[in-house]
Coordinates of C-alpha atoms in Angstrom, one line a residue:
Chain Z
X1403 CA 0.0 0.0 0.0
X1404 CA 1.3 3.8 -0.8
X1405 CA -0.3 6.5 1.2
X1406 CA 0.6 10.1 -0.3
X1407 CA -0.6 12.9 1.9
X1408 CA -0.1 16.6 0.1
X1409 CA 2.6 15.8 -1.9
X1410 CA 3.7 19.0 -3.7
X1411 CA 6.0 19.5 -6.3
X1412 CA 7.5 22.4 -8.1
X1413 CA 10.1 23.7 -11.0
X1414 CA 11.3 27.1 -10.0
X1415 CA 7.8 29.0 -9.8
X1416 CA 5.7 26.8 -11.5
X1417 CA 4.3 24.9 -9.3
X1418 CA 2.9 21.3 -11.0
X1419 CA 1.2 19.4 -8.0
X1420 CA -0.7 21.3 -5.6
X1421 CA -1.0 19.0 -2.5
X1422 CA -1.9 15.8 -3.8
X1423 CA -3.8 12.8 -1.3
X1424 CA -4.7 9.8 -1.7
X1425 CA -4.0 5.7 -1.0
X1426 CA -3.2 3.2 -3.3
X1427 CA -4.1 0.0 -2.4
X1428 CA -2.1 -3.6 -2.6
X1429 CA -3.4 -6.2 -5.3
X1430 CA -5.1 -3.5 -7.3
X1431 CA -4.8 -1.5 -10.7
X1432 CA -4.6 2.4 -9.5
X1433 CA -5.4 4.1 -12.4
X1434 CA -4.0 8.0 -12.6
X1435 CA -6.1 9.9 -15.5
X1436 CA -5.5 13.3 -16.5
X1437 CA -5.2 15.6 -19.6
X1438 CA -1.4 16.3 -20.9
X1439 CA 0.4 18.5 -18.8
X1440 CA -1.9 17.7 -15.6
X1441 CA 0.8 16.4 -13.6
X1442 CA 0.8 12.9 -14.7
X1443 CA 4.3 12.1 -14.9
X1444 CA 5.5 14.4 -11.7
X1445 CA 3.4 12.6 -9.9
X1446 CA 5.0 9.2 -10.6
X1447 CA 8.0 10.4 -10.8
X1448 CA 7.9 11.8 -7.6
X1449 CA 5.8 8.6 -6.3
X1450 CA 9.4 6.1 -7.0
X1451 CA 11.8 8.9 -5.9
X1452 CA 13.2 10.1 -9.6
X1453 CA 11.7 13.6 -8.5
X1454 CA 11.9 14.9 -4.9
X1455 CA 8.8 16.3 -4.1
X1456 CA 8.9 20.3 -2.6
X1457 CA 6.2 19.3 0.2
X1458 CA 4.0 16.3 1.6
X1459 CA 4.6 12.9 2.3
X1460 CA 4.9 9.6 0.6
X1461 CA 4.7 6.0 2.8
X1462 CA 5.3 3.0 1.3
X1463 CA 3.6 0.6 3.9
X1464 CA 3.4 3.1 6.4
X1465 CA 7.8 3.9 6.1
X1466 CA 8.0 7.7 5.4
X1467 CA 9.9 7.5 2.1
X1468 CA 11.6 10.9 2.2
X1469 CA 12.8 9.8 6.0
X1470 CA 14.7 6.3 4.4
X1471 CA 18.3 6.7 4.3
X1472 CA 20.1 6.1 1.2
X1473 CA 20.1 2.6 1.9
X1474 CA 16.7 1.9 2.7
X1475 CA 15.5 3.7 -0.3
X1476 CA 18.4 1.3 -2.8
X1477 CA 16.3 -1.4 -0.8
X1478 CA 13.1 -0.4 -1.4
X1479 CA 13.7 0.3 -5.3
X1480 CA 15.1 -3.3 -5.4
X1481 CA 10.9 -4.0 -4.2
X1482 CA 10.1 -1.4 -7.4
X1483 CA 9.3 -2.4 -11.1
X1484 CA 8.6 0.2 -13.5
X1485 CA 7.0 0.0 -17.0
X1486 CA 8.4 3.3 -19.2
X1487 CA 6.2 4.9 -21.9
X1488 CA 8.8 4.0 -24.2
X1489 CA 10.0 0.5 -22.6
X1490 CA 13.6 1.8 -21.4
X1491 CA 15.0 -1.0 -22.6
X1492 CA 18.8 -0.9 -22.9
X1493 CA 19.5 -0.9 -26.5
X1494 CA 23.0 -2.5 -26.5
X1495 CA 21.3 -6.8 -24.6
X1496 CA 19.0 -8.9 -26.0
X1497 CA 15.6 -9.7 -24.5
X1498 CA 16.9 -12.0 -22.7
X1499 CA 20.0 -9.5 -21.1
X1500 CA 18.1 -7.1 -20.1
X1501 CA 15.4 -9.4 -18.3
X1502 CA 18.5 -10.9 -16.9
X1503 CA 19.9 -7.6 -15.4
X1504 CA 18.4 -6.9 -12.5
X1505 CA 18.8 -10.8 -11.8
X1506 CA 22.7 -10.3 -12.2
X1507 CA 23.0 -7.2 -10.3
X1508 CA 20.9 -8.5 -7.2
X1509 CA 21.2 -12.1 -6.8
X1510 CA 23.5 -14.5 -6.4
X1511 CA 21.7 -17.1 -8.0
X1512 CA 22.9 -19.7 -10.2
X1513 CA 23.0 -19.6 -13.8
X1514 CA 20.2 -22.4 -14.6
X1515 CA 18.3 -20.4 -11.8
X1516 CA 18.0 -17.2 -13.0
X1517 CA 18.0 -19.0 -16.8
X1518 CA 14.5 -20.3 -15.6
X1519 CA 13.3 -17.2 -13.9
X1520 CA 13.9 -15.0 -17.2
X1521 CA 12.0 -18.1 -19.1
X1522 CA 9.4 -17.7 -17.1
X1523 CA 9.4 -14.1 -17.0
X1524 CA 9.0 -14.2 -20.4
X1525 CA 6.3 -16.9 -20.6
X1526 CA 4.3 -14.5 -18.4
X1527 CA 4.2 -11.9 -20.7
X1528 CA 4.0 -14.3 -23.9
X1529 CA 7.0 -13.3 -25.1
X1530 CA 8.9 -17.1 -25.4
X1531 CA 11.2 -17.4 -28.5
X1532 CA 12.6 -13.7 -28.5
X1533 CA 15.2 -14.5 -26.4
X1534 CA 18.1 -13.3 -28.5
X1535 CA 16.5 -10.6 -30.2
X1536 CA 17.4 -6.7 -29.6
X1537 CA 15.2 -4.3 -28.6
X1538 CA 15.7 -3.1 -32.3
X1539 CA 14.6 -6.0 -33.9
X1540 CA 11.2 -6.1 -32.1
X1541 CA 7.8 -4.3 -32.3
X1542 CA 6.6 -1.4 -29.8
X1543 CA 4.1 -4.3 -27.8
X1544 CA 7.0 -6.4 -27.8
X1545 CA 8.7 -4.0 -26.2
X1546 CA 6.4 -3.1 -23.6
X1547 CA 6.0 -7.1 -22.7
X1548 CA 9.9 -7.4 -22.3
X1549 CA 9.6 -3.9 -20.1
X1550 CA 6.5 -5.9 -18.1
X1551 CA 8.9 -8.7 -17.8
X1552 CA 12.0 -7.0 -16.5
X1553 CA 9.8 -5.4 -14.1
X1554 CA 8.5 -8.1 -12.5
X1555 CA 11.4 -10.7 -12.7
X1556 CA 12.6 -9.4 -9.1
X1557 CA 8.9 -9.9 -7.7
X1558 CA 8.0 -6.5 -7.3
X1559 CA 5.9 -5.5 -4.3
X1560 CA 5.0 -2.2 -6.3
X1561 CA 5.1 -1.8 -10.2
X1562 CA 4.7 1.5 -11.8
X1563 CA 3.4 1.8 -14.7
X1564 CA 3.5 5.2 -17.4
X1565 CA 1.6 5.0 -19.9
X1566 CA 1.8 1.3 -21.0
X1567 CA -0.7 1.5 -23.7
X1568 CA 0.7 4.7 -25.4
X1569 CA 1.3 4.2 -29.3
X1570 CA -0.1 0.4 -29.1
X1571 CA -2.8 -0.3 -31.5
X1572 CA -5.8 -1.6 -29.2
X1573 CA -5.7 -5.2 -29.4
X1574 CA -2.4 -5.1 -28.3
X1575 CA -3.3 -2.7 -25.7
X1576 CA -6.2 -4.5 -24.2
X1577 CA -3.5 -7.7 -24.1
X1578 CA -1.1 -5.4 -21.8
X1579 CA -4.1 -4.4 -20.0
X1580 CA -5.2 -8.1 -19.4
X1581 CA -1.5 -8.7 -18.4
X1582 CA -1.3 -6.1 -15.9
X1583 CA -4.2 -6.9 -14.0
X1584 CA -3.9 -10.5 -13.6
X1585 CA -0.1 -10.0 -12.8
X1586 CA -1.2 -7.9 -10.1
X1587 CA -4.0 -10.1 -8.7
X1588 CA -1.4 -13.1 -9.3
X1589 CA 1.2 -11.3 -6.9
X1590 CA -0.9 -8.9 -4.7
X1591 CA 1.1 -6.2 -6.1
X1592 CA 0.4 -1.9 -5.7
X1593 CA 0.5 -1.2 -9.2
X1594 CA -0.1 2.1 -10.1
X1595 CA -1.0 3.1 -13.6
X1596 CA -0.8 6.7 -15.7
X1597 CA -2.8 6.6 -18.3
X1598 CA -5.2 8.8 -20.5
X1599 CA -6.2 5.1 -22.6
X1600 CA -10.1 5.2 -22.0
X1601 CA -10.7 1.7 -22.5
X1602 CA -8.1 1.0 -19.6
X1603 CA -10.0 3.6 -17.3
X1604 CA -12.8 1.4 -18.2
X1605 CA -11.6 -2.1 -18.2
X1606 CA -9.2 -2.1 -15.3
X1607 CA -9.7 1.1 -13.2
X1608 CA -10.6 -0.7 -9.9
X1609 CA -9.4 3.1 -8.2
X1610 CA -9.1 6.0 -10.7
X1611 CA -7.6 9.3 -9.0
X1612 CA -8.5 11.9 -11.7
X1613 CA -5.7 15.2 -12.2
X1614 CA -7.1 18.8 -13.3
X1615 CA -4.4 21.5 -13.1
X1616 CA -1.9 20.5 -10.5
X1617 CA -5.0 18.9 -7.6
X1618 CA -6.7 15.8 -7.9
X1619 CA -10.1 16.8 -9.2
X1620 CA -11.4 13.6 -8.6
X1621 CA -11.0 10.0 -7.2
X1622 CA -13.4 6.4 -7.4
X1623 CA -13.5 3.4 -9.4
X1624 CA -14.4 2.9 -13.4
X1625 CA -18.5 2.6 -12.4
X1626 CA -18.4 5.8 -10.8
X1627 CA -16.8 7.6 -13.5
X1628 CA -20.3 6.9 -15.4
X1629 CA -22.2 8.5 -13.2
X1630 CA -19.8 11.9 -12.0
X1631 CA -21.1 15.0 -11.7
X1632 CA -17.5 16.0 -12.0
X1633 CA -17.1 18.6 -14.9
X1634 CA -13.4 18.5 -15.5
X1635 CA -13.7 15.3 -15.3
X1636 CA -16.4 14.2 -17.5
X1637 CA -15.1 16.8 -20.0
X1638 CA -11.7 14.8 -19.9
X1639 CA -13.7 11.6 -20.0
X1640 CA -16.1 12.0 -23.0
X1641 CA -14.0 14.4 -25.3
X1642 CA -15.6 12.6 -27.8
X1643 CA -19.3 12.8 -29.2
X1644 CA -19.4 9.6 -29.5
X1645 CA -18.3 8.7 -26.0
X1646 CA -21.0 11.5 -24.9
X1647 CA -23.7 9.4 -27.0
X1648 CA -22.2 6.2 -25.3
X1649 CA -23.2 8.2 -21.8
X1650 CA -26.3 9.2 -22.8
X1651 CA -27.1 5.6 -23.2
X1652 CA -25.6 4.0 -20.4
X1653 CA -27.4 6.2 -18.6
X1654 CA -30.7 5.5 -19.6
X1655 CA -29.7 2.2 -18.7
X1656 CA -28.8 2.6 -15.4
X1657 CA -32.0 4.4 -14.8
Chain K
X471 CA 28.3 32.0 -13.6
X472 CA 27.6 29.1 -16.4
X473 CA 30.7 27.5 -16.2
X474 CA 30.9 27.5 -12.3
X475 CA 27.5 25.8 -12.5
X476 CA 28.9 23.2 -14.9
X477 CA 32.3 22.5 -12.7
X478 CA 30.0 22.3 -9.7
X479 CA 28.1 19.5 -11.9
X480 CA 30.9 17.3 -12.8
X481 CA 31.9 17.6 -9.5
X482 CA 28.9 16.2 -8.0
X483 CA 29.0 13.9 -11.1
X484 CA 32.5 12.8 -10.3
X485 CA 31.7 12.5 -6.8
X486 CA 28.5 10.2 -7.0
X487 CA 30.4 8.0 -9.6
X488 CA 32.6 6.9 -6.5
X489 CA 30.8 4.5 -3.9
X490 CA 30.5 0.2 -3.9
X491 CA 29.5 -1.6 -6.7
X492 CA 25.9 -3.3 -6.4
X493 CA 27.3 -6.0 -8.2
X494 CA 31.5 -6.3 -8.8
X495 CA 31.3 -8.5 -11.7
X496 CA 28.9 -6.6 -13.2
X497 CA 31.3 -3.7 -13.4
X498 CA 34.1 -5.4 -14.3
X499 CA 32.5 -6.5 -17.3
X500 CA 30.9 -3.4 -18.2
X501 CA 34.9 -2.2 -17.8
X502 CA 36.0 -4.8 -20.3
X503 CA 33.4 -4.1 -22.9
X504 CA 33.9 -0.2 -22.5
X505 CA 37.9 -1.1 -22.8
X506 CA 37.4 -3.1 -25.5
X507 CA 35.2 0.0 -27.6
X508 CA 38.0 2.4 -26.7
X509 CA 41.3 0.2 -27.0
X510 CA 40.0 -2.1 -30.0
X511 CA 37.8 0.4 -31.6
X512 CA 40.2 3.0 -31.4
X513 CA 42.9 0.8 -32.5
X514 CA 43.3 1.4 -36.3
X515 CA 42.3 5.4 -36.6
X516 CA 45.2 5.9 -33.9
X517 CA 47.3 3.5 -35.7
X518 CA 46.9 4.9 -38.9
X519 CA 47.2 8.3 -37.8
X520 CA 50.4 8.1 -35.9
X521 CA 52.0 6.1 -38.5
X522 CA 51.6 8.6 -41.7
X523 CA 52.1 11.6 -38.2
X524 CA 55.6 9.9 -38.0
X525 CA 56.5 9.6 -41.7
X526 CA 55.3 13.2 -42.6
X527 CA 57.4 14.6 -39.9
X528 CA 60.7 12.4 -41.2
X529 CA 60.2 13.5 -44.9
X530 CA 59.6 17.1 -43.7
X531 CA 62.5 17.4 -41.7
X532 CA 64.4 14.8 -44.0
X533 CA 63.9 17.7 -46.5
X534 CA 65.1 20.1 -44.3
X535 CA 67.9 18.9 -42.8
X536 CA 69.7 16.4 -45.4
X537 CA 72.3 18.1 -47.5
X538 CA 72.9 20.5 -44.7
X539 CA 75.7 20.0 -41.8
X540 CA 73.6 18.1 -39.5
X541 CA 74.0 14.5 -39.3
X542 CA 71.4 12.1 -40.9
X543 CA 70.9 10.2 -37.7
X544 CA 69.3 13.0 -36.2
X545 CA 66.2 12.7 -38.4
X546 CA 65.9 9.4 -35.4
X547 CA 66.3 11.6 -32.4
X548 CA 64.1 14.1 -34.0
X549 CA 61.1 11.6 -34.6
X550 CA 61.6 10.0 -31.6
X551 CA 61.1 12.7 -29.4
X552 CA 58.2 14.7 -31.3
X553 CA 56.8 11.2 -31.2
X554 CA 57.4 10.5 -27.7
X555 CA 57.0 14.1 -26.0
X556 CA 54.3 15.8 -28.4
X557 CA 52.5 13.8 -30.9
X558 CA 51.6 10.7 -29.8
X559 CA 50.0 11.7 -26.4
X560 CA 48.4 14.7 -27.9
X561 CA 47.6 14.0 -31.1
X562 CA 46.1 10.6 -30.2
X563 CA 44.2 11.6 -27.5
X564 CA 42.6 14.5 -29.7
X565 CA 41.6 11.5 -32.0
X566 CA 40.1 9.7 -29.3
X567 CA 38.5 13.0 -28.5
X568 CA 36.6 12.9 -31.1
X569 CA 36.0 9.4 -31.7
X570 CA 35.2 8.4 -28.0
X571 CA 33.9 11.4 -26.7
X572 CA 31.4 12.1 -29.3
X573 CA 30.4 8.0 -29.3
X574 CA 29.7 8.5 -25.2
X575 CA 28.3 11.4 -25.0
X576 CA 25.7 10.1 -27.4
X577 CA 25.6 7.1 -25.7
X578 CA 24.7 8.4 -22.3
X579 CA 22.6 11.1 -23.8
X580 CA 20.3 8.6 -25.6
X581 CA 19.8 6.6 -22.6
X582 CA 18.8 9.6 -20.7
X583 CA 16.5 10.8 -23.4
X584 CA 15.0 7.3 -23.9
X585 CA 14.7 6.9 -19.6
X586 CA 17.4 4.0 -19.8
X587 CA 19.0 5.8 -17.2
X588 CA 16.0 6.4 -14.7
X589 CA 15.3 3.0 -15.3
X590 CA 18.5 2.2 -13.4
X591 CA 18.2 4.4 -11.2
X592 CA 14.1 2.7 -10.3
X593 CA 16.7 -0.5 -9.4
X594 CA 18.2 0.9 -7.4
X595 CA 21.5 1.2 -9.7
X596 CA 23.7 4.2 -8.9
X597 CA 23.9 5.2 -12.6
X598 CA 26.5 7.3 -12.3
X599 CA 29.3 4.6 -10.7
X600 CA 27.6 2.0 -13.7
X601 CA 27.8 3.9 -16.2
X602 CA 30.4 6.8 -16.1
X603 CA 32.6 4.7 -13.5
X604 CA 33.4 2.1 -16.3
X605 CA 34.3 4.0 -18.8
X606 CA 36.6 6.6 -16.7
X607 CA 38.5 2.9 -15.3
X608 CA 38.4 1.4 -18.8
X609 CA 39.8 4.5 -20.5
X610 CA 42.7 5.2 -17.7
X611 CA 43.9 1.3 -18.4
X612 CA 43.3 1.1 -22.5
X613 CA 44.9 4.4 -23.2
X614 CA 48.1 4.2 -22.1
X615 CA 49.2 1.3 -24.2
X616 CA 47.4 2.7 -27.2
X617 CA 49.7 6.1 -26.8
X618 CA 52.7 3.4 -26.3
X619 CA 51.7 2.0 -29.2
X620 CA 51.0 5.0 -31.4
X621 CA 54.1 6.4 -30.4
X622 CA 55.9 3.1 -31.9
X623 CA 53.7 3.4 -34.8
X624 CA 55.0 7.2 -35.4
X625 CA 58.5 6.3 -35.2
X626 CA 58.1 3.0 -37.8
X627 CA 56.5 5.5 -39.7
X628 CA 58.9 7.6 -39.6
X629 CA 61.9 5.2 -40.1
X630 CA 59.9 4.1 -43.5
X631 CA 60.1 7.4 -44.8
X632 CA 63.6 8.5 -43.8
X633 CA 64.5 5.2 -45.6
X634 CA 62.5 6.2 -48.6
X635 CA 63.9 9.7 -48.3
X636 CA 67.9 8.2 -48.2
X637 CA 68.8 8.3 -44.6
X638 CA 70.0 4.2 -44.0
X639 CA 68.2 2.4 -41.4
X640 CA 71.1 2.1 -39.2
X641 CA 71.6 6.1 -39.3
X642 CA 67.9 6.6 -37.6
X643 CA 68.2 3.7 -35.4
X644 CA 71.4 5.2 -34.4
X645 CA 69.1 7.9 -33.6
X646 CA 66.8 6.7 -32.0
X647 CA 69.3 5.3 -29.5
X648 CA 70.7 8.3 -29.2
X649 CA 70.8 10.3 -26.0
X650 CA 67.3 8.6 -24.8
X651 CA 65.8 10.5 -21.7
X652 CA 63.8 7.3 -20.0
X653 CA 61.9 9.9 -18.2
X654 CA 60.1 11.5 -21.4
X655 CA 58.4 8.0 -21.6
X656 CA 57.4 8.8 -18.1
X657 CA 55.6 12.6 -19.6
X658 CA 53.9 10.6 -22.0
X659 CA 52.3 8.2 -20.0
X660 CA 51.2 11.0 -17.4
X661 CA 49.8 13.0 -20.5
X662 CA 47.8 9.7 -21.4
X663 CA 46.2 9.2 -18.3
X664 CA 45.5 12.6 -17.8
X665 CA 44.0 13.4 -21.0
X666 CA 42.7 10.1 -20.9
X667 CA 40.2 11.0 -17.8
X668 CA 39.6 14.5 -19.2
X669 CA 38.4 13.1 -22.4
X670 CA 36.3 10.6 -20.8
X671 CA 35.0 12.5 -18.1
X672 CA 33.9 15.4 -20.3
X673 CA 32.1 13.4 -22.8
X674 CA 30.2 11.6 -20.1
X675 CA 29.1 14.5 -18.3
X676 CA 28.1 16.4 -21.2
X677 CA 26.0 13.0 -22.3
X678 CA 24.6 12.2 -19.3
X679 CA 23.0 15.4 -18.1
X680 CA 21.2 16.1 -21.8
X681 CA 17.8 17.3 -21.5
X682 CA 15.5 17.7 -24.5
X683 CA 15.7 14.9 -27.8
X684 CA 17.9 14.2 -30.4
X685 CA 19.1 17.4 -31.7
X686 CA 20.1 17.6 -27.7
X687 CA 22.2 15.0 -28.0
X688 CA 24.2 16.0 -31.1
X689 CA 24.8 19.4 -29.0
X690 CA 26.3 17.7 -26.1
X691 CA 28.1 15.5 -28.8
X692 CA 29.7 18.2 -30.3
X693 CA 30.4 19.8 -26.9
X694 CA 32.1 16.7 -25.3
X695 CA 34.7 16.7 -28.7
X696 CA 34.9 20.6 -29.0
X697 CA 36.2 21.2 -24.7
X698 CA 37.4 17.6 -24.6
X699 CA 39.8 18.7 -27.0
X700 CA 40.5 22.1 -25.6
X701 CA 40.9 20.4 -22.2
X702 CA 43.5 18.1 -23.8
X703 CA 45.6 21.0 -25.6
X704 CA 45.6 23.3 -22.2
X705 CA 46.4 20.5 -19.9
X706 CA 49.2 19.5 -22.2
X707 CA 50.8 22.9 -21.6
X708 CA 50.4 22.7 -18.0
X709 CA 52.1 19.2 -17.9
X710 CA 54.6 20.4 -20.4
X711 CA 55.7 23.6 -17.8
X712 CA 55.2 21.4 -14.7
X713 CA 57.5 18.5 -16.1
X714 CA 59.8 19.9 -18.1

């Protein structure tokens, strides 16, 4: 579980988060939504330490992250995974090296040992038989799925997530979906997810916190969303007229 | 108020790059592969360079001094020295300058750019001892012998073309032997490790704290080679007054 309590973050004057709250829960997809620019990425940057935040407070399992020595925080980011928007894979190893680095750097496992725990990484994410590509030589959801697979291969008690389904067509984004949820049921992981990928609000949002401007504008599960009185929110939601049309209808439905 | 900025930052840099290694053997190799893209990759510009370095200077001075009252054998002690003292240290390591630097700089800066490095960093990885440590280590041990080794190159080259130019092999060998200060080997290897952590050392800190996309890292690219080589060219004067 990660409790943030008026976490604030700023760049010079301009000020990007404006006191944030709220809990994210273990063995469930947090979803943060919000339009470009509304804090998004600050947020989870600041969330696994890349950014330090300019006020508030961040517990992971109720241990005051900003009060962890330097050790303790290289501990806890051994407990981290994290899914870039553009995979992060390093370009020079294979699949199967960079699934296999955090494995090398952390464990003294044997070779056939950590052999089968990058397999079955790997298997996990469907990815069996790329072994000894490059990052190169593979597709953007092939990339994301060796990303979801490096992330994991330490068993993770946290994974973040930025915008997994970002340039995917949406098969293959409803597949990473699909993969992230049942990873995190499968291994009672806090996984915390920024998106603005609609269909993952919808299909996996079991607790959407909603940013508008620097706050958060809005927090509940993918149900809720269909019936907010929110404004910023539902302008953010259904952009589209069809989407507003979907509303109407689901609307009249739950009437 | 810029530069002081910058010093402060490869400072820090420098500093954070020194603490223990998650993983020793995972260094060490990431020290061999960075030696072996310096040393081996390196290996024939620096080669060729210092060889036609060492024959242009013997046909030059060949020109110059043959015919005259000097003695052909000093075309040897000539070569030797420029080879030893000036050109191989220098030259080379402006070479390197541009071939190394430039290659890490946009190494590092591309792995910012594309978050390889904050994905390190999310394990827990000191990026700055992985990544800069290495190839500040790899470039301290792979340069030396490769300014050794050009500096050999230079004189071959230049013994080539004093043959070609009429002065016998045994006249510039006779040279070359002749009054050998041991300790100018000793202000070329100093040179090489010095410029070799200045070239390094540059290029990564201009690479790894890019900001922005790709035309960001071509700037810090072209940064790394341009002070790199600045930094090589001033530092060789200092040595020069301090050793000489």
């Amino acid at each position: 579980m990660i409790t943030v309590r008026d976490l604030k973050k700023a760049f010079g004057d301009k000020e990007v988060l404006k006191g944030i709250s709220t809990v994210f829960e273990a063995g469930k997809t947090n979803l943060i939504i919000g339009t470009s620019g509304s804090g998004k990425t600050v947020f989870i940057k600041c969330l696994v330490g890349l950014f330090e935040p300019t006020g508030g407070s961040i517990h992971y399992d109720n241990e005051a992250f900003s009060k962890m020595s330097r050790k303790e925080k290289k501990q806890l980011r051994q407990k981290i995974g994290m899914l870039f928007q553009g995979s992060a894979l390093f370009d020079s190893m294979t699949v199967q090296e960079n699934v296999l680095f955090p494995l090398n750097m952390f464990t003294n496992w044997t070779t056939k040992e950590k052999m089968d725990r990058v397999n079955f990484c790997l298997e996990r994410v469907n990815l069996i038989g790329a072994n000894d590509k490059y990052p190169g030589e593979i597709s953007g959801g092939m990339m994301k799925r060796v990303g979801i697979a490096r992330s994991i291969v330490l068993n993770p008690k946290y994974l973040f997530c930025d915008e997994p389904n970002s340039g995917l067509d949406p098969q293959t984004s409803i597949l990473i979906d699909e993969l992230l949820t049942s990873i995190t049921r499968d291994y009672n992981i806090t996984t915390i997810i920024n998106t603005h990928d609609m269909n993952s609000v919808m299909g996996m949002g079991e607790k959407v916190v909603f940013l508008h401007k620097g706050y958060k504008e809005w927090e509940g599960n993918s149900k809720e969303i269909l019936r907010s009185k929110n404004q910023a929110l539902n302008d953010f939601i259904f952009a589209s007229e069809f989407l507003k049309e979907l509303r109407r209808g689901a609307g009249k439905y739950m009437d | 108020m810029e530069i002081l900025a910058s010093l402060g930052k490869y400072a820090i840099m420098l500093r954070r790059m020194i603490s223990r290694p998650e993983n020793m053997r995972m260094y060490w190799r990431e020290v061999l592969r960075q030696m072996n893209n310096i040393g081996v990759g390196s290996l024939v510009i620096v080669g060729i360079i210092s060889f036609f370095t060492g024959a242009v200077t013997a046909v030059q001075f060949a020109a110059q001094l043959l015919g005259g009252w000097f003695p052909p054998y000093l075309l040897g002690f000539i070569i030797r020295d420029s080879m030893i003292i000036e050109l191989a240290p220098t030259l080379s390591s402006l070479v390197l300058a541009g071939k190394v630097g430039s290659n890490m700089a946009s190494e590092l800066g591309t792995m910012r750019i594309s978050e390889q490095i904050d994905a390190l960093e999310i394990m827990g990885i000191n990026s700055t001892a992985y990544l800069v440590a290495p190839k500040i280590i790899a470039s301290l041990i792979i340069v030396p012998p490769l300014i050794i080794l050009s500096a050999y190159l230079g004189i071959y080259g230049g013994l080539l073309a004093a043959t070609y130019a009429g002065v016998a092999p045994e006249m510039f060998i006779k040279g070359l032997r002749y009054m050998f200060d041991p300790y100018n080997v000793f202000v070329m290897q100093v040179k090489a490790v010095v410029f070799a952590f200045l070239i390094t050392s540059v290029a990564c800190f201009y690479g790894y704290y890019v900001e922005g996309g790709a035309l960001e890292i071509g700037r810090a690219s072209t940064k790394a080679v341009v002070n790199g080589s600045i930094l090589v060219v001033f530092f060789d004067y200092i040595i020069a007054v301090l050793l000489t």
